[in-house]
């Protein structure tokens, strides 16, 4: 994480941001997360969004076309004013931005565990031949063969990517920071919802902002 921005977001109670420590592959397509904190004249925001929401895929970008899509998306994410529209009266200006793609692939790990189990079964097969237990181990091998076919079918599904962006604003009139309009949904057509965890002078609150109603009321925060 990027320390300058997260220092403010760390003010949020652990229970509110509990999902922040989740693994990349636990997210739900169409649903991103936005952490938000207001402290005096400073507004800090942290966005986590599945790769499918931002570029339409989650596998690791290898082709020139896919890499170009990722680069273009990161460039857009580095312009928070075009994604999260703040009231003009608040006089907010961007002072720090970080955006990028995080990728995680458990497929190789799964294969390592499977191969280890498979080798273990091979050893048992030898023992089974000596002790007359071929039928039982044949059944186990059938299950492993089915597992191999399943792995092949999901070769590309095991990789998960997530876009991560952090923003820091300074606002001349933070008392006028009463709402955020999410042009984010117009920019990223696959994004359907943002789960927002926020903290302000009046404590912590949770919100859900959906494509059908892309505005967040911060007046009570």
Short mmCIF file of C-alpha atoms in Angstrom, two decimals:
data_model
loop_
_atom_site.label_atom_id
_atom_site.label_comp_id
_atom_site.label_asym_id
_atom_site.label_seq_id
_atom_site.Cartn_x
_atom_site.Cartn_y
_atom_site.Cartn_z
CA UNK A 1 0.00 0.00 0.00
CA UNK A 2 0.95 3.60 -0.44
CA UNK A 3 1.80 5.01 2.98
CA UNK A 4 0.98 8.74 2.59
CA UNK A 5 -2.70 8.11 1.82
CA UNK A 6 -3.25 5.00 3.90
CA UNK A 7 -2.11 6.81 7.04
CA UNK A 8 -5.43 8.64 7.01
CA UNK A 9 -7.47 5.61 5.98
CA UNK A 10 -5.93 3.75 8.94
CA UNK A 11 -8.10 5.93 11.17
CA UNK A 12 -11.08 3.80 10.17
CA UNK A 13 -11.93 1.10 12.75
CA UNK A 14 -10.61 -2.35 11.91
CA UNK A 15 -14.13 -3.81 11.94
CA UNK A 16 -15.25 -1.36 9.25
CA UNK A 17 -12.40 -2.22 6.87
CA UNK A 18 -12.23 -5.91 7.72
CA UNK A 19 -12.64 -6.92 4.07
CA UNK A 20 -9.48 -5.01 3.13
CA UNK A 21 -7.35 -8.06 3.96
CA UNK A 22 -9.28 -10.42 1.71
CA UNK A 23 -7.57 -12.43 -1.01
CA UNK A 24 -7.91 -11.17 -4.57
CA UNK A 25 -9.99 -14.14 -5.64
CA UNK A 26 -12.77 -13.51 -3.10
CA UNK A 27 -14.27 -10.51 -4.87
CA UNK A 28 -17.56 -10.44 -6.73
CA UNK A 29 -17.69 -9.39 -10.36
CA UNK A 30 -19.49 -6.07 -10.79
CA UNK A 31 -18.86 -5.06 -7.19
CA UNK A 32 -15.94 -2.91 -6.12
CA UNK A 33 -14.97 -1.40 -2.79
CA UNK A 34 -14.27 2.20 -1.88
CA UNK A 35 -12.75 3.21 1.44
CA UNK A 36 -13.18 6.89 2.28
CA UNK A 37 -11.98 9.08 5.11
CA UNK A 38 -12.48 12.79 5.84
CA UNK A 39 -10.18 14.46 8.36
CA UNK A 40 -10.29 18.23 8.54
CA UNK A 41 -9.56 19.56 5.07
CA UNK A 42 -8.26 16.20 3.81
CA UNK A 43 -10.26 13.62 1.89
CA UNK A 44 -8.65 10.20 1.30
CA UNK A 45 -10.12 7.51 -0.94
CA UNK A 46 -9.02 3.95 -1.69
CA UNK A 47 -10.58 1.92 -4.50
CA UNK A 48 -10.46 -1.85 -5.07
CA UNK A 49 -12.15 -3.09 -8.24
CA UNK A 50 -12.11 -6.51 -9.96
CA UNK A 51 -10.28 -6.58 -13.26
CA UNK A 52 -13.49 -7.71 -14.95
CA UNK A 53 -15.19 -4.47 -13.88
CA UNK A 54 -12.47 -2.24 -15.29
CA UNK A 55 -11.11 -3.96 -18.42
CA UNK A 56 -13.55 -6.84 -18.91
CA UNK A 57 -11.19 -9.68 -18.00
CA UNK A 58 -9.26 -11.03 -15.02
CA UNK A 59 -6.62 -13.23 -16.58
CA UNK A 60 -3.06 -11.97 -16.73
CA UNK A 61 -2.67 -9.57 -19.66
CA UNK A 62 -0.22 -11.04 -22.17
CA UNK A 63 -1.30 -9.82 -25.59
CA UNK A 64 -0.45 -6.31 -26.75
CA UNK A 65 -4.17 -5.52 -26.94
CA UNK A 66 -4.87 -6.59 -23.35
CA UNK A 67 -1.81 -4.79 -22.03
CA UNK A 68 -2.96 -1.64 -23.81
CA UNK A 69 -6.37 -1.95 -22.13
CA UNK A 70 -4.74 -2.23 -18.72
CA UNK A 71 -2.49 0.77 -19.35
CA UNK A 72 -5.44 2.84 -20.56
CA UNK A 73 -7.50 1.86 -17.50
CA UNK A 74 -4.70 2.82 -15.11
CA UNK A 75 -4.41 6.18 -16.87
CA UNK A 76 -8.14 6.77 -16.33
CA UNK A 77 -7.94 5.69 -12.70
CA UNK A 78 -5.24 8.31 -12.18
CA UNK A 79 -7.84 11.00 -12.93
CA UNK A 80 -10.20 10.77 -9.95
CA UNK A 81 -11.98 14.03 -10.81
CA UNK A 82 -13.50 12.28 -13.84
CA UNK A 83 -14.67 9.31 -11.75
CA UNK A 84 -15.77 10.83 -8.45
CA UNK A 85 -17.35 14.26 -8.87
CA UNK A 86 -17.18 16.41 -5.72
CA UNK A 87 -19.23 19.58 -5.08
CA UNK A 88 -17.59 22.66 -6.57
CA UNK A 89 -18.34 24.54 -3.35
CA UNK A 90 -16.00 22.21 -1.43
CA UNK A 91 -13.02 23.45 -3.46
CA UNK A 92 -11.26 20.07 -3.46
CA UNK A 93 -8.00 19.54 -5.34
CA UNK A 94 -6.06 16.33 -5.90
CA UNK A 95 -2.72 16.24 -4.09
CA UNK A 96 -1.72 12.56 -4.42
CA UNK A 97 -2.69 9.71 -6.74
CA UNK A 98 -1.56 6.10 -7.07
CA UNK A 99 -3.15 3.48 -9.35
CA UNK A 100 -2.17 0.08 -10.65
CA UNK A 101 -3.10 -3.53 -11.24
CA UNK A 102 -2.54 -6.34 -8.74
CA UNK A 103 -2.49 -9.90 -10.04
CA UNK A 104 -2.58 -13.21 -8.23
CA UNK A 105 -2.54 -16.72 -9.66
CA UNK A 106 -3.23 -19.73 -7.39
CA UNK A 107 -3.34 -22.17 -10.30
CA UNK A 108 0.31 -23.18 -10.03
CA UNK A 109 -0.06 -23.70 -6.29
CA UNK A 110 -3.12 -25.86 -6.86
CA UNK A 111 -1.21 -27.95 -9.38
CA UNK A 112 1.72 -28.37 -6.98
CA UNK A 113 -0.60 -29.68 -4.30
CA UNK A 114 -2.32 -31.93 -6.82
CA UNK A 115 0.96 -33.23 -8.23
CA UNK A 116 2.20 -33.97 -4.73
CA UNK A 117 -0.98 -35.88 -3.98
CA UNK A 118 -0.68 -37.67 -7.31
CA UNK A 119 2.89 -38.74 -6.55
CA UNK A 120 1.72 -39.94 -3.16
CA UNK A 121 -0.96 -42.06 -4.84
CA UNK A 122 1.63 -43.50 -7.22
CA UNK A 123 3.57 -44.72 -4.21
CA UNK A 124 0.39 -46.27 -2.84
CA UNK A 125 -0.30 -47.90 -6.17
CA UNK A 126 2.98 -49.75 -5.93
CA UNK A 127 2.13 -50.83 -2.41
CA UNK A 128 -1.37 -51.73 -3.55
CA UNK A 129 -0.05 -53.99 -6.24
CA UNK A 130 1.99 -55.77 -3.64
CA UNK A 131 -0.91 -56.04 -1.20
CA UNK A 132 -3.80 -56.56 -3.62
CA UNK A 133 -5.60 -53.20 -3.30
CA UNK A 134 -5.72 -52.23 -6.97
CA UNK A 135 -9.48 -51.59 -7.16
CA UNK A 136 -9.53 -49.00 -4.40
CA UNK A 137 -6.66 -47.03 -5.89
CA UNK A 138 -8.11 -47.26 -9.39
CA UNK A 139 -11.14 -45.38 -8.09
CA UNK A 140 -8.87 -42.72 -6.59
CA UNK A 141 -7.04 -42.37 -9.89
CA UNK A 142 -10.33 -41.92 -11.72
CA UNK A 143 -11.11 -39.04 -9.39
CA UNK A 144 -7.70 -37.49 -10.06
CA UNK A 145 -8.20 -37.83 -13.80
CA UNK A 146 -11.48 -35.96 -13.47
CA UNK A 147 -9.66 -33.30 -11.44
CA UNK A 148 -7.05 -32.96 -14.21
CA UNK A 149 -9.80 -32.37 -16.76
CA UNK A 150 -11.39 -29.81 -14.45
CA UNK A 151 -8.07 -27.98 -14.13
CA UNK A 152 -7.70 -27.87 -17.89
CA UNK A 153 -11.19 -26.42 -18.27
CA UNK A 154 -10.40 -23.65 -15.77
CA UNK A 155 -6.84 -22.94 -16.77
CA UNK A 156 -7.59 -19.26 -17.34
CA UNK A 157 -10.13 -18.94 -14.54
CA UNK A 158 -7.64 -19.37 -11.72
CA UNK A 159 -5.91 -16.02 -12.30
CA UNK A 160 -7.46 -13.02 -10.59
CA UNK A 161 -6.62 -9.38 -11.04
CA UNK A 162 -7.74 -6.34 -9.13
CA UNK A 163 -7.23 -2.66 -9.78
CA UNK A 164 -6.14 -0.65 -6.77
CA UNK A 165 -6.15 3.15 -6.63
CA UNK A 166 -5.56 5.63 -3.83
CA UNK A 167 -6.36 9.32 -3.83
CA UNK A 168 -5.79 12.25 -1.52
CA UNK A 169 -7.57 15.59 -1.83
CA UNK A 170 -7.35 18.83 0.08
CA UNK A 171 -10.59 20.81 0.33
CA UNK A 172 -10.88 24.55 1.00
CA UNK A 173 -14.43 24.17 2.35
CA UNK A 174 -14.77 20.59 3.64
CA UNK A 175 -18.15 21.43 5.21
CA UNK A 176 -19.50 21.63 1.66
CA UNK A 177 -18.36 18.06 0.95
CA UNK A 178 -21.89 16.70 1.25
CA UNK A 179 -22.06 14.29 -1.69
CA UNK A 180 -20.12 12.41 -4.35
CA UNK A 181 -21.48 11.71 -7.82
CA UNK A 182 -20.05 8.52 -9.34
CA UNK A 183 -19.24 8.99 -13.01
CA UNK A 184 -17.19 5.86 -12.34
CA UNK A 185 -20.13 3.77 -13.55
CA UNK A 186 -20.35 5.62 -16.87
CA UNK A 187 -16.62 5.15 -17.39
CA UNK A 188 -16.55 1.43 -16.59
CA UNK A 189 -19.61 -0.26 -18.10
CA UNK A 190 -19.09 -3.57 -16.29
CA UNK A 191 -19.12 -1.93 -12.84
CA UNK A 192 -22.47 -2.35 -11.12
CA UNK A 193 -21.92 -1.40 -7.48
CA UNK A 194 -19.43 0.05 -5.03
CA UNK A 195 -19.48 -0.93 -1.38
CA UNK A 196 -18.36 2.17 0.48
CA UNK A 197 -16.85 2.22 3.96
CA UNK A 198 -16.46 5.78 5.23
CA UNK A 199 -15.34 7.67 8.29
CA UNK A 200 -15.83 11.34 9.10
CA UNK A 201 -16.31 13.71 12.03
CA UNK A 202 -19.46 11.83 13.10
CA UNK A 203 -17.97 8.33 12.97
CA UNK A 204 -17.94 5.41 10.54
CA UNK A 205 -20.70 4.41 8.15
CA UNK A 206 -21.25 1.87 5.38
CA UNK A 207 -23.01 2.57 2.08
CA UNK A 208 -23.84 0.84 -1.19
CA UNK A 209 -23.72 2.94 -4.34
CA UNK A 210 -25.29 1.35 -7.41
CA UNK A 211 -25.21 2.16 -11.11
CA UNK A 212 -28.93 2.98 -11.04
CA UNK A 213 -28.40 5.66 -8.37
CA UNK A 214 -24.78 6.82 -8.63
CA UNK A 215 -24.73 9.38 -5.85
CA UNK A 216 -23.54 9.15 -2.27
CA UNK A 217 -24.97 11.44 0.43
CA UNK A 218 -22.21 12.43 2.85
CA UNK A 219 -24.24 15.02 4.76
CA UNK A 220 -24.49 12.79 7.83
CA UNK A 221 -20.83 11.83 7.88
#
